[in-house]
PDB file of C-alpha atoms in Angstrom:
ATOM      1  CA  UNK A 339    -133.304-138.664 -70.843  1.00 81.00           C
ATOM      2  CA  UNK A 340    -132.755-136.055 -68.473  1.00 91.00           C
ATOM      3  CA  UNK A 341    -128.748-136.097 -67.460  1.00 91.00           C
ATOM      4  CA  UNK A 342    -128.226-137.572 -63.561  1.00 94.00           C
ATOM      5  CA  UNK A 343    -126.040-135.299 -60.851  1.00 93.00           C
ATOM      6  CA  UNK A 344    -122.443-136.022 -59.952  1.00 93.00           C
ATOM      7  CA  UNK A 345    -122.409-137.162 -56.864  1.00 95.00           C
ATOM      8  CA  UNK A 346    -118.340-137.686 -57.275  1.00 94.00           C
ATOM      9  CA  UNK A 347    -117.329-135.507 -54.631  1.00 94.00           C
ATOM     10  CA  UNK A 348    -119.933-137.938 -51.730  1.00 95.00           C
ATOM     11  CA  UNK A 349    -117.204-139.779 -49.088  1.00 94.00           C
ATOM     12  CA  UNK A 350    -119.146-143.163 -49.898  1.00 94.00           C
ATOM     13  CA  UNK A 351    -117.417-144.172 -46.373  1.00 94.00           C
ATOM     14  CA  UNK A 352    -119.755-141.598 -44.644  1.00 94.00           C
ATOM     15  CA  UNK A 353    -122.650-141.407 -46.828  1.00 96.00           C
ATOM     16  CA  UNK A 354    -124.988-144.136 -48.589  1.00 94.00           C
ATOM     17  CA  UNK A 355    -123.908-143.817 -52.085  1.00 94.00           C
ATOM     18  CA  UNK A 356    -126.540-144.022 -54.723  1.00 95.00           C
ATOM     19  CA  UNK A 357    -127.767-147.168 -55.993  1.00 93.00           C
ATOM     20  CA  UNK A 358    -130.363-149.061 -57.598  1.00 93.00           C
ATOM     21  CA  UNK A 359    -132.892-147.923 -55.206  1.00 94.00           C
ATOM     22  CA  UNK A 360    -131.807-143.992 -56.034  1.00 96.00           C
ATOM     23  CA  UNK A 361    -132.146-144.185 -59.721  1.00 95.00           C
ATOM     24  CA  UNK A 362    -135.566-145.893 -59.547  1.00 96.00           C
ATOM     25  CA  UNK A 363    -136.482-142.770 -57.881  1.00 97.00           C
ATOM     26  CA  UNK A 364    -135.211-140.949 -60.913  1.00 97.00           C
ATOM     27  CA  UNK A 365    -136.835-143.073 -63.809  1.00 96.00           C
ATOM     28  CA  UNK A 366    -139.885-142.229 -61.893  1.00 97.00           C
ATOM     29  CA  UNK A 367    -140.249-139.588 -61.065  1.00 97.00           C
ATOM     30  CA  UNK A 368    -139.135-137.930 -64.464  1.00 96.00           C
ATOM     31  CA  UNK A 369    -141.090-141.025 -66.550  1.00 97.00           C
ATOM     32  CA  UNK A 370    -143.809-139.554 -68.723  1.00 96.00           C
ATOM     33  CA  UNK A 371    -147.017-140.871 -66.626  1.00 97.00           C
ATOM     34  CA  UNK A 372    -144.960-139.085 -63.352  1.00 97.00           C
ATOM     35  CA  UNK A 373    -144.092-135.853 -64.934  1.00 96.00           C
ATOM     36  CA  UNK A 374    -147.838-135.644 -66.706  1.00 96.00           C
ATOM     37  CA  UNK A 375    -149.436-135.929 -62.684  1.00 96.00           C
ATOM     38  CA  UNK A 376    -147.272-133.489 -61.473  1.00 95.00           C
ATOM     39  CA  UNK A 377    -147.405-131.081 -64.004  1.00 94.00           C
ATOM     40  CA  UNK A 378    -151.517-131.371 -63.432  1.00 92.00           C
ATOM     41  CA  UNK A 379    -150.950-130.769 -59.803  1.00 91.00           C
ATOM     42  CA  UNK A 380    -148.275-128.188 -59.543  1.00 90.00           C
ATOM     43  CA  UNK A 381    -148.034-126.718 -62.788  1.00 81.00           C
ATOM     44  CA  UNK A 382    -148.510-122.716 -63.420  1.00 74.00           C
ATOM     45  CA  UNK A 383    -151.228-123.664 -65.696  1.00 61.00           C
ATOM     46  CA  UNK A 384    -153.351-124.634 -62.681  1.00 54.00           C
ATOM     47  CA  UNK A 385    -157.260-123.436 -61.562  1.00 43.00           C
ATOM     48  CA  UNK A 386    -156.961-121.233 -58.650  1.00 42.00           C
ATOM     49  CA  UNK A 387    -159.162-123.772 -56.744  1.00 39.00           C
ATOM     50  CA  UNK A 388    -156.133-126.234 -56.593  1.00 49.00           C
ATOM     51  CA  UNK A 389    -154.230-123.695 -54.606  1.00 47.00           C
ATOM     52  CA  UNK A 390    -151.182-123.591 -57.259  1.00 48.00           C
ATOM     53  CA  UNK A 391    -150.487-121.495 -59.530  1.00 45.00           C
ATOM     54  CA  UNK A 392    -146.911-118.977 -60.351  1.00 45.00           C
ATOM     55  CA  UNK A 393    -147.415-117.291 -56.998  1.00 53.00           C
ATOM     56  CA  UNK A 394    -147.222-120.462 -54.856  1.00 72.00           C
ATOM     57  CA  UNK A 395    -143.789-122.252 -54.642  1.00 86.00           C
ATOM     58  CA  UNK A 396    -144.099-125.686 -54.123  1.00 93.00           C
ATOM     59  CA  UNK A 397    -142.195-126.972 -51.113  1.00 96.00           C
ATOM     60  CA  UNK A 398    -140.386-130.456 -52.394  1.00 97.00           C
ATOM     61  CA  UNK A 399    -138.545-132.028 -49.311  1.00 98.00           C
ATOM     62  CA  UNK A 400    -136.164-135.534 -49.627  1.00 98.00           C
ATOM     63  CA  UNK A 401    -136.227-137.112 -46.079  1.00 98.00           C
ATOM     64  CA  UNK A 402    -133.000-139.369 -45.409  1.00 96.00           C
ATOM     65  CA  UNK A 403    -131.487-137.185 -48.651  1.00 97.00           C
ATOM     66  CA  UNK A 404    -128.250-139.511 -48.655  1.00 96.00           C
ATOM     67  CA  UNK A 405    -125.625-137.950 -51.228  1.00 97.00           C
ATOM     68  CA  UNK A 406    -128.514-136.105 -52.549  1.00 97.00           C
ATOM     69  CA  UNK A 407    -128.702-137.322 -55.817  1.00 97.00           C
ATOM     70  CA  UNK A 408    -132.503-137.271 -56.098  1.00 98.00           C
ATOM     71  CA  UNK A 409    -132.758-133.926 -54.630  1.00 98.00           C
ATOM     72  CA  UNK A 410    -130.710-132.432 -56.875  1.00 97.00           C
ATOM     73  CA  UNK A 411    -132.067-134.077 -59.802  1.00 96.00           C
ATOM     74  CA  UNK A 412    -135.592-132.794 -59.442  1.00 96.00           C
ATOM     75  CA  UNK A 413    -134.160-129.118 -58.327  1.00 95.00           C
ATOM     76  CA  UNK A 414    -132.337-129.146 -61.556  1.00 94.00           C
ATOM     77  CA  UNK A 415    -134.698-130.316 -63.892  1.00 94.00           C
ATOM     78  CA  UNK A 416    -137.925-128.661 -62.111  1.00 93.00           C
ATOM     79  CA  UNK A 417    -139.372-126.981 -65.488  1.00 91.00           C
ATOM     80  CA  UNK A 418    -138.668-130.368 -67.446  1.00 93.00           C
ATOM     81  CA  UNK A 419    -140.603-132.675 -64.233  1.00 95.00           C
ATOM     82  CA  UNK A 420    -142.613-129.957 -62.922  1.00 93.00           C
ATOM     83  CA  UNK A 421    -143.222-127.921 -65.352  1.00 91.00           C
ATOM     84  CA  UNK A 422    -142.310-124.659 -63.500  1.00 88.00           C
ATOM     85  CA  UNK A 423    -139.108-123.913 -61.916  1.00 87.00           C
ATOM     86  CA  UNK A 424    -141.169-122.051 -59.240  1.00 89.00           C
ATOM     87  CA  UNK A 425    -140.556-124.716 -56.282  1.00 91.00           C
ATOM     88  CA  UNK A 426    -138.195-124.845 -53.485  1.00 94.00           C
ATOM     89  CA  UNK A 427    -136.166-127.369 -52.182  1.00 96.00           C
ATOM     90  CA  UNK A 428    -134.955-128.801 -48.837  1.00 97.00           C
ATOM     91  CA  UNK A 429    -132.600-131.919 -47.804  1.00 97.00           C
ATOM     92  CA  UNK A 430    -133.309-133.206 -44.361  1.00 97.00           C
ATOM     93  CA  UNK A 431    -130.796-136.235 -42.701  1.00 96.00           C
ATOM     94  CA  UNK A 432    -129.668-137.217 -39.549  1.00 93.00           C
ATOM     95  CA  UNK A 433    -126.459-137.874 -40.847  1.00 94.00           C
ATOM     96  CA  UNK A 434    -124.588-134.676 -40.879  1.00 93.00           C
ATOM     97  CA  UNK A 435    -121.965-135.589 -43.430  1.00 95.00           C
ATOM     98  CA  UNK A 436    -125.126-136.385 -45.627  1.00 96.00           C
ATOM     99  CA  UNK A 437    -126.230-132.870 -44.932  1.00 96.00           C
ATOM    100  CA  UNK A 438    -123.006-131.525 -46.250  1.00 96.00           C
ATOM    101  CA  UNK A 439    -122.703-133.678 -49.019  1.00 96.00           C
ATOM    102  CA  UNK A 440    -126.523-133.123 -50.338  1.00 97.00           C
ATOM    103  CA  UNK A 441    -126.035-129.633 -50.268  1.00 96.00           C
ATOM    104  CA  UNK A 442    -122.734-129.796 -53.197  1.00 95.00           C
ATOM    105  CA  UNK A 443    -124.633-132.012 -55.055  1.00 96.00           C
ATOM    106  CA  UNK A 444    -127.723-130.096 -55.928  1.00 96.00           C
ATOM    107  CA  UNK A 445    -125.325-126.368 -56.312  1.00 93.00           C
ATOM    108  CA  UNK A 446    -123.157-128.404 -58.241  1.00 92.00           C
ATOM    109  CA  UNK A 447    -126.309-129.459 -60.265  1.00 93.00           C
ATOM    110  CA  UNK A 448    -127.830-125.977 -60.528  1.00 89.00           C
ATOM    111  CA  UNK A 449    -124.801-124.439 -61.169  1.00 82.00           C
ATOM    112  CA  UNK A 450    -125.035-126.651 -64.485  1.00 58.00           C
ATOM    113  CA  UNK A 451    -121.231-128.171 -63.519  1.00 41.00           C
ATOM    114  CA  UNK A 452    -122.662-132.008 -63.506  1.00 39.00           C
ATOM    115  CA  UNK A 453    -123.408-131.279 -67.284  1.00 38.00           C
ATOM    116  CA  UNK A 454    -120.433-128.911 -68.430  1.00 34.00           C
ATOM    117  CA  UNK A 455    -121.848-125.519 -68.252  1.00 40.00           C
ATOM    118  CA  UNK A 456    -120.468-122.527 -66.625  1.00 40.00           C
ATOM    119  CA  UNK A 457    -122.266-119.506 -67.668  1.00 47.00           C
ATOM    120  CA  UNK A 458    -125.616-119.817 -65.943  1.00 47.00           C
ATOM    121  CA  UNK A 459    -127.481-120.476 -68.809  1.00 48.00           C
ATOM    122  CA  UNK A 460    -130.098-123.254 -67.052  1.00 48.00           C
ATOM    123  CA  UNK A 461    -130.838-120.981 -64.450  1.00 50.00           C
ATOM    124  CA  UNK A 462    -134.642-120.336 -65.645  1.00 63.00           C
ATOM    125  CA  UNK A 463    -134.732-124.107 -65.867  1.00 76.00           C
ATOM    126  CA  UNK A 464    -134.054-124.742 -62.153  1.00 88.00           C
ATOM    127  CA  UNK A 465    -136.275-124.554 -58.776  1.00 91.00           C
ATOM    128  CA  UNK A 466    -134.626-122.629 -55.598  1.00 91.00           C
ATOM    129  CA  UNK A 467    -132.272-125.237 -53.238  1.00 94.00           C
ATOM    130  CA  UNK A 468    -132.636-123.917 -49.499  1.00 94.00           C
ATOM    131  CA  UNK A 469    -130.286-125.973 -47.803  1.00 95.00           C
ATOM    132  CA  UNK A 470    -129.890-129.650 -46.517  1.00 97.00           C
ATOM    133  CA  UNK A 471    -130.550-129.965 -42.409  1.00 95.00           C
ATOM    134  CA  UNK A 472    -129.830-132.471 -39.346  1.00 94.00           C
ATOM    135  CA  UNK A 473    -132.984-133.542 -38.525  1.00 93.00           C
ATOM    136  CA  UNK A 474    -135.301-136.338 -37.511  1.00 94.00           C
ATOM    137  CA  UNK A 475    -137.597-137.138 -40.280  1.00 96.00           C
ATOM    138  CA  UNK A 476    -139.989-134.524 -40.604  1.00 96.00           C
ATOM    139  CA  UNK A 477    -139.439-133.182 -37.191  1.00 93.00           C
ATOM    140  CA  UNK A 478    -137.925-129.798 -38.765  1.00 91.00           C
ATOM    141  CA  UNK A 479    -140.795-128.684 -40.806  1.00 94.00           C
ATOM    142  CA  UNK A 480    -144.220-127.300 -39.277  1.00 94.00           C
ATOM    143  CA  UNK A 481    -147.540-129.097 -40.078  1.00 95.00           C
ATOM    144  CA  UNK A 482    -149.050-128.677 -43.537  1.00 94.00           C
ATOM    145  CA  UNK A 483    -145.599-127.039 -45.066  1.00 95.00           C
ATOM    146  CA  UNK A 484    -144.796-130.040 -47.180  1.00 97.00           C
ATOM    147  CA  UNK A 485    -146.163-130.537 -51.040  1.00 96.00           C
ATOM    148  CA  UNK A 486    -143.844-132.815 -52.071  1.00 97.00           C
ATOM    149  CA  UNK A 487    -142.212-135.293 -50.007  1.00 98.00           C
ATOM    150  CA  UNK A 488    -139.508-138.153 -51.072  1.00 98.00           C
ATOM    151  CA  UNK A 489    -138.151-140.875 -49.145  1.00 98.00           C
ATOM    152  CA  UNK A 490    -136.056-143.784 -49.813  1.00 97.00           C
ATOM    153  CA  UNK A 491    -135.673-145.195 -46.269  1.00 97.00           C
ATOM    154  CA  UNK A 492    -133.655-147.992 -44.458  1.00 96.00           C
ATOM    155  CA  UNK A 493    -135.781-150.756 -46.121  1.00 95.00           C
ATOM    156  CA  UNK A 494    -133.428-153.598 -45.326  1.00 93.00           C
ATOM    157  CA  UNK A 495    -134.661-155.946 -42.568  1.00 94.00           C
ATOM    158  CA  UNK A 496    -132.632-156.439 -39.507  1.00 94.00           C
ATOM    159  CA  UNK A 497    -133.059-157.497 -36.040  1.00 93.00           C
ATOM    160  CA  UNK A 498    -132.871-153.400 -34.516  1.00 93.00           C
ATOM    161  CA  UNK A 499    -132.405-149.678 -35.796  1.00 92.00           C
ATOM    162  CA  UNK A 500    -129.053-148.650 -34.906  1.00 90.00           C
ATOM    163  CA  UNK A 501    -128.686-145.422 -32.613  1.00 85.00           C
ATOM    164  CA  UNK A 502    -127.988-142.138 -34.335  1.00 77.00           C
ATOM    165  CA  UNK A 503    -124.151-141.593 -32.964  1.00 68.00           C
ATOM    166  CA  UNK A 504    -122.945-138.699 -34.368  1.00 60.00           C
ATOM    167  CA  UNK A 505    -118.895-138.046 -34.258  1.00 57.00           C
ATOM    168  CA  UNK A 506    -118.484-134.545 -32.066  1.00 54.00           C
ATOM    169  CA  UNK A 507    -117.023-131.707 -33.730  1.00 52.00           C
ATOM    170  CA  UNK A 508    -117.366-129.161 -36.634  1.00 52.00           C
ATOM    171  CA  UNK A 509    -117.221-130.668 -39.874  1.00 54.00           C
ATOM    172  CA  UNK A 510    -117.761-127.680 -41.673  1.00 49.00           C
ATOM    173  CA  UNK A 511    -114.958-128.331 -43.593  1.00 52.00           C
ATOM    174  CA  UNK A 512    -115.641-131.986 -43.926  1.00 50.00           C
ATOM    175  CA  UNK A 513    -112.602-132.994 -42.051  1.00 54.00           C
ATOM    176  CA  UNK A 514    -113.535-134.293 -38.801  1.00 59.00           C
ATOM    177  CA  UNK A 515    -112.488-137.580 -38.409  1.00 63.00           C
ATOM    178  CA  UNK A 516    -113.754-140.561 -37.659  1.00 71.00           C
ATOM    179  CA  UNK A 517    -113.189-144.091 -36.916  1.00 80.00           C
ATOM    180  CA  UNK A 518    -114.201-147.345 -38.433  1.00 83.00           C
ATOM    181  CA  UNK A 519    -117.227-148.251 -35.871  1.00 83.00           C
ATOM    182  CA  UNK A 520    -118.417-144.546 -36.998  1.00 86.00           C
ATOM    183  CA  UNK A 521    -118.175-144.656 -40.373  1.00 89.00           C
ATOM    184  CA  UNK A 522    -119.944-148.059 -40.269  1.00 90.00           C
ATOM    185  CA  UNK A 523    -122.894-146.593 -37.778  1.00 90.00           C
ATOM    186  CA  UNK A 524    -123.436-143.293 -40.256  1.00 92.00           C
ATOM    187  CA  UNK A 525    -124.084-146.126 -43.202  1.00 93.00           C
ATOM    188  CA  UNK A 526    -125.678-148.729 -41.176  1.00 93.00           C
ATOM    189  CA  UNK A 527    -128.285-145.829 -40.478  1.00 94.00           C
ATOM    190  CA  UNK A 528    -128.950-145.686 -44.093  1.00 94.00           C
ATOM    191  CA  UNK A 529    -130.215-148.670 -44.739  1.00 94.00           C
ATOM    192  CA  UNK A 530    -131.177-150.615 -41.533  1.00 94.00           C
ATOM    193  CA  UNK A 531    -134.749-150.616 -41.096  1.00 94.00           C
ATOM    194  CA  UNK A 532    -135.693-153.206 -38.397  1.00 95.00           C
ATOM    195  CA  UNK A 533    -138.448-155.531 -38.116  1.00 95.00           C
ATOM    196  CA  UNK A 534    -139.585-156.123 -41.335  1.00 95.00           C
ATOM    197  CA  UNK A 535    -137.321-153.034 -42.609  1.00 95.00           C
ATOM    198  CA  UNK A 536    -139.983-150.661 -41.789  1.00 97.00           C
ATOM    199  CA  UNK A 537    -139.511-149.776 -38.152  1.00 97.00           C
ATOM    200  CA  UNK A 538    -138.030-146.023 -39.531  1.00 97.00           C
ATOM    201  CA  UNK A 539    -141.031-146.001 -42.199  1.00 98.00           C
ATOM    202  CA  UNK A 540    -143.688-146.621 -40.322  1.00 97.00           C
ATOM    203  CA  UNK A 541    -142.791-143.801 -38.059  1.00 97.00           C
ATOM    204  CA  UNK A 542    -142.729-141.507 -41.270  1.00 97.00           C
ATOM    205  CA  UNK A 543    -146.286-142.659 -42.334  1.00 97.00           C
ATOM    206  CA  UNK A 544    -147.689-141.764 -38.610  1.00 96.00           C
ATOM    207  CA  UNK A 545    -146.375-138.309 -39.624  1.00 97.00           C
ATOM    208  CA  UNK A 546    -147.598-137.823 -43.231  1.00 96.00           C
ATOM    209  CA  UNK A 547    -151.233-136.627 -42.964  1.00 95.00           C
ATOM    210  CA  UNK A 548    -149.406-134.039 -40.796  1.00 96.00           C
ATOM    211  CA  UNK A 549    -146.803-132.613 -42.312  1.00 97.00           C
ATOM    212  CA  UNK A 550    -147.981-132.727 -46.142  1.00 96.00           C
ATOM    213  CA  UNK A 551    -150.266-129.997 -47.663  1.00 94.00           C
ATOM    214  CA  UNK A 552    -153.649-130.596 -46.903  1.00 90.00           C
ATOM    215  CA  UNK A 553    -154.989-129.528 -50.335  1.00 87.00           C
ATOM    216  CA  UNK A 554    -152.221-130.857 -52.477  1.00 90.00           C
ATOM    217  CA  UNK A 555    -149.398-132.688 -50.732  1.00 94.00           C
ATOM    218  CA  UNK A 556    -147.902-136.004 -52.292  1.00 97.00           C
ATOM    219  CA  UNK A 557    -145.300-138.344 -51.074  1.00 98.00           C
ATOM    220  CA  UNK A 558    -143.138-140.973 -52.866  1.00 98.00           C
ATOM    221  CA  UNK A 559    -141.836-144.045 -50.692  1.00 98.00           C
ATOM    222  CA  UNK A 560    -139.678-146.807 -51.589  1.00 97.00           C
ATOM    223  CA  UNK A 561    -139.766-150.263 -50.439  1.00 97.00           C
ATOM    224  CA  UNK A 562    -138.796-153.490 -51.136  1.00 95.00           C
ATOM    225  CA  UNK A 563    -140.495-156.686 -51.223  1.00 93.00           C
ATOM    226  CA  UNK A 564    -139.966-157.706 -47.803  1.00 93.00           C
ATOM    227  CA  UNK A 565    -141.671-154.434 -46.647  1.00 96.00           C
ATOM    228  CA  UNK A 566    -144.922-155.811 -47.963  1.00 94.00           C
ATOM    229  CA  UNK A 567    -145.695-153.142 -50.074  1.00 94.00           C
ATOM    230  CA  UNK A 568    -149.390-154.056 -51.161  1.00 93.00           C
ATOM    231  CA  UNK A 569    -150.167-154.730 -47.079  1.00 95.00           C
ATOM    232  CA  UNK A 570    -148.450-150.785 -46.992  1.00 97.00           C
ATOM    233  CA  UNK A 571    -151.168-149.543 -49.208  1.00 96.00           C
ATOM    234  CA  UNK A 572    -153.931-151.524 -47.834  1.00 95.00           C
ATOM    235  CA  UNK A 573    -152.965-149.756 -44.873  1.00 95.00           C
ATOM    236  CA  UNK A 574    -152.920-146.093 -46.165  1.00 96.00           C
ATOM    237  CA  UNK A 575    -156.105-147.140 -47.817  1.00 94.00           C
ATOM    238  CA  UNK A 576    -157.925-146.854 -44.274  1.00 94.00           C
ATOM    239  CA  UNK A 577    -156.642-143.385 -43.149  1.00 94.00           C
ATOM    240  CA  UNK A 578    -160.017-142.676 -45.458  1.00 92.00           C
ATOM    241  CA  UNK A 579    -161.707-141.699 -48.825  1.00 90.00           C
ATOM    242  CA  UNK A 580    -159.505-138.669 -48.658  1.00 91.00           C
ATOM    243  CA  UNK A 581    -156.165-140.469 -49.270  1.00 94.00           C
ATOM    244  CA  UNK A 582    -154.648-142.403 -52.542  1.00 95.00           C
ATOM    245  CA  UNK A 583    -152.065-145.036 -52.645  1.00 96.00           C
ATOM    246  CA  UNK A 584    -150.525-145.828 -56.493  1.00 95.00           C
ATOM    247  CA  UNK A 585    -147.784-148.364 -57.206  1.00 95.00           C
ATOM    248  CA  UNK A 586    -146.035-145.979 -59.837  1.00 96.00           C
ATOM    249  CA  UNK A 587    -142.288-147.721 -59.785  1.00 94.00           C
ATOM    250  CA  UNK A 588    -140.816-150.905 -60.103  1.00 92.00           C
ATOM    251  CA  UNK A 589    -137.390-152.520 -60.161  1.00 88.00           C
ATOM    252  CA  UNK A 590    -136.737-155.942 -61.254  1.00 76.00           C
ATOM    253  CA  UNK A 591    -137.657-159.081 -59.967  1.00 65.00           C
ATOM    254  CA  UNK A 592    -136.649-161.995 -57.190  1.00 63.00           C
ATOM    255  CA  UNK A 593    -138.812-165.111 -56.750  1.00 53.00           C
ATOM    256  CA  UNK A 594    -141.474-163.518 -58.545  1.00 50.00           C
ATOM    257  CA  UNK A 595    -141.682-160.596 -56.559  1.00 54.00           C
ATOM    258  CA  UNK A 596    -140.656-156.786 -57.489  1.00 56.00           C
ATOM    259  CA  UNK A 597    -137.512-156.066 -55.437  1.00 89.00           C
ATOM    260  CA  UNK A 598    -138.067-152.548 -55.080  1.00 95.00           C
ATOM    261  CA  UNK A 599    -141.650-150.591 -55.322  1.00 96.00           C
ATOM    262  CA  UNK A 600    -142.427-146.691 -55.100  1.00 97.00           C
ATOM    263  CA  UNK A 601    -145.599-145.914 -53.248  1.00 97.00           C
ATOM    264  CA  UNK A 602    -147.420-142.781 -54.682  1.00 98.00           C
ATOM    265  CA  UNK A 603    -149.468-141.438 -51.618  1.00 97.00           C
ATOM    266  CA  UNK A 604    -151.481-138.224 -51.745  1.00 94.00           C
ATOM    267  CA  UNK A 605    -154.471-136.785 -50.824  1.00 85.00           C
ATOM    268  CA  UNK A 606    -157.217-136.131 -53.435  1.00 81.00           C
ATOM    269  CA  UNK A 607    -156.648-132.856 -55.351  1.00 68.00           C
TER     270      UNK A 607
END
């Protein structure tokens, strides 16, 4: 079992601190059957007709990257999941303490201080962290530029999406302050999805066959059971012949129905 980041140093006032949801994302994405389709489709092993080999670095990006726990996880272990540490990684949130906090969890995790070591000797192990940015969704990257995108989004139904309000000031240093009503808007954001929990997904499917590779990109999404997760694929299903939806994670059970899913979408390699 592949050892999970600290995420210690995340102000779980400010930031949506991982959870059941975050380490699904983990057990698959590292679970043999995972690991054994992305080694086929990123690996330096690769035909040059798949467009991969040592001299392209896969782009991975975690929208909504939250205390960064998954990001940092796959940039650490990127030889072990991967099999090549010859990928790049990029955190994108619209919470900018999320930002900051994503951004000390996956050094912290390359640096090989989650797991006790202090001389560097993972480094050939590990893919390349760029940095964690405020964004909208995918808004920040250009079209095509993503091969790997994650996203555990505000699933949880509610009656609206609450407004982005972000406290004014430099926090740099992670000590701008900020009141109750803020503090409960930056976490509220994380995990308030609207009608059905999908108002914020939805928006981020409309955007996939845009910003993912066109010859190779792939996208895990988590839902939960209110999100309707087979209609979901049924729905990706008709963007065409060219597209593949895959049920590859699941997390325990309520009134017969998985509680939380993971979506596999790509297009065909």
């Amino acid at each position: 079992m592949l050892p999970t980041p600290s995420t210690s140093h995340v102000d779980v006032n400010r930031v949506y601190e991982p959870a059941e949801d975050s380490f699904l994302l983990l057990d698959t994405l590292s679970s043999a059957a995972e690991s054994s389709f992305l080694k086929d489709r990123f690996g330096p092993d690769l035909e040059s007709t798949k467009g991969v080999g040592q001299n392209v670095s896969p782009l991975v990006m975690e929208v909504g990257v939250g205390s960064g726990v998954v990001l940092a996880f796959l940039t650490r272990h990127a030889n072990a999941i991967l099999g090549t540490s010859n990928l790049v990684s990029l955190g994108v949130d619209i919470n900018q303490y999320a930002c900051k906090a994503s951004g000390q969890s996956v050094d912290l995790a390359c640096r090989g201080l989650s797991y006790g070591s202090r001389d560097g000797s993972e480094s050939l192990t590990t893919g390349l962290f760029l940095t964690s940015i405020s964004g909208d969704l995918t808004s920040a990257v250009r079209p095509g530029a993503v091969d790997i995108l994650i996203f555990n989004p505000p699933y949880v139904p509610t009656s609206a999406v609450p407004q982005a309000i972000q406290p004014a000031g430099d926090i740099v240093d992670g000590e701008k302050g900020t009141n109750a009503d803020e503090d409960a808007n930056l976490i509220s954001m994380s995990y308030a999805g609207g009608i059905d929990g999908m108002e914020v997904t939805d928006r981020l499917l409309e955007q996939l066959p845009l910003v993912l590779n066109a010859g190779r990109g792939v996208a895990y999404i988590l839902l939960c059971a209110q999100n309707r997760p087979r209609d979901v694929a049924q729905r990706i299903r008709q963007w065409g012949s060219l597209w593949t939806v895959d049920i590859v994670g699941r997390s325990g059970k309520q009134g017969g129905w998985e509680k939380l899913q993971i979506l596999r979408i790509c297009r065909r390699s």
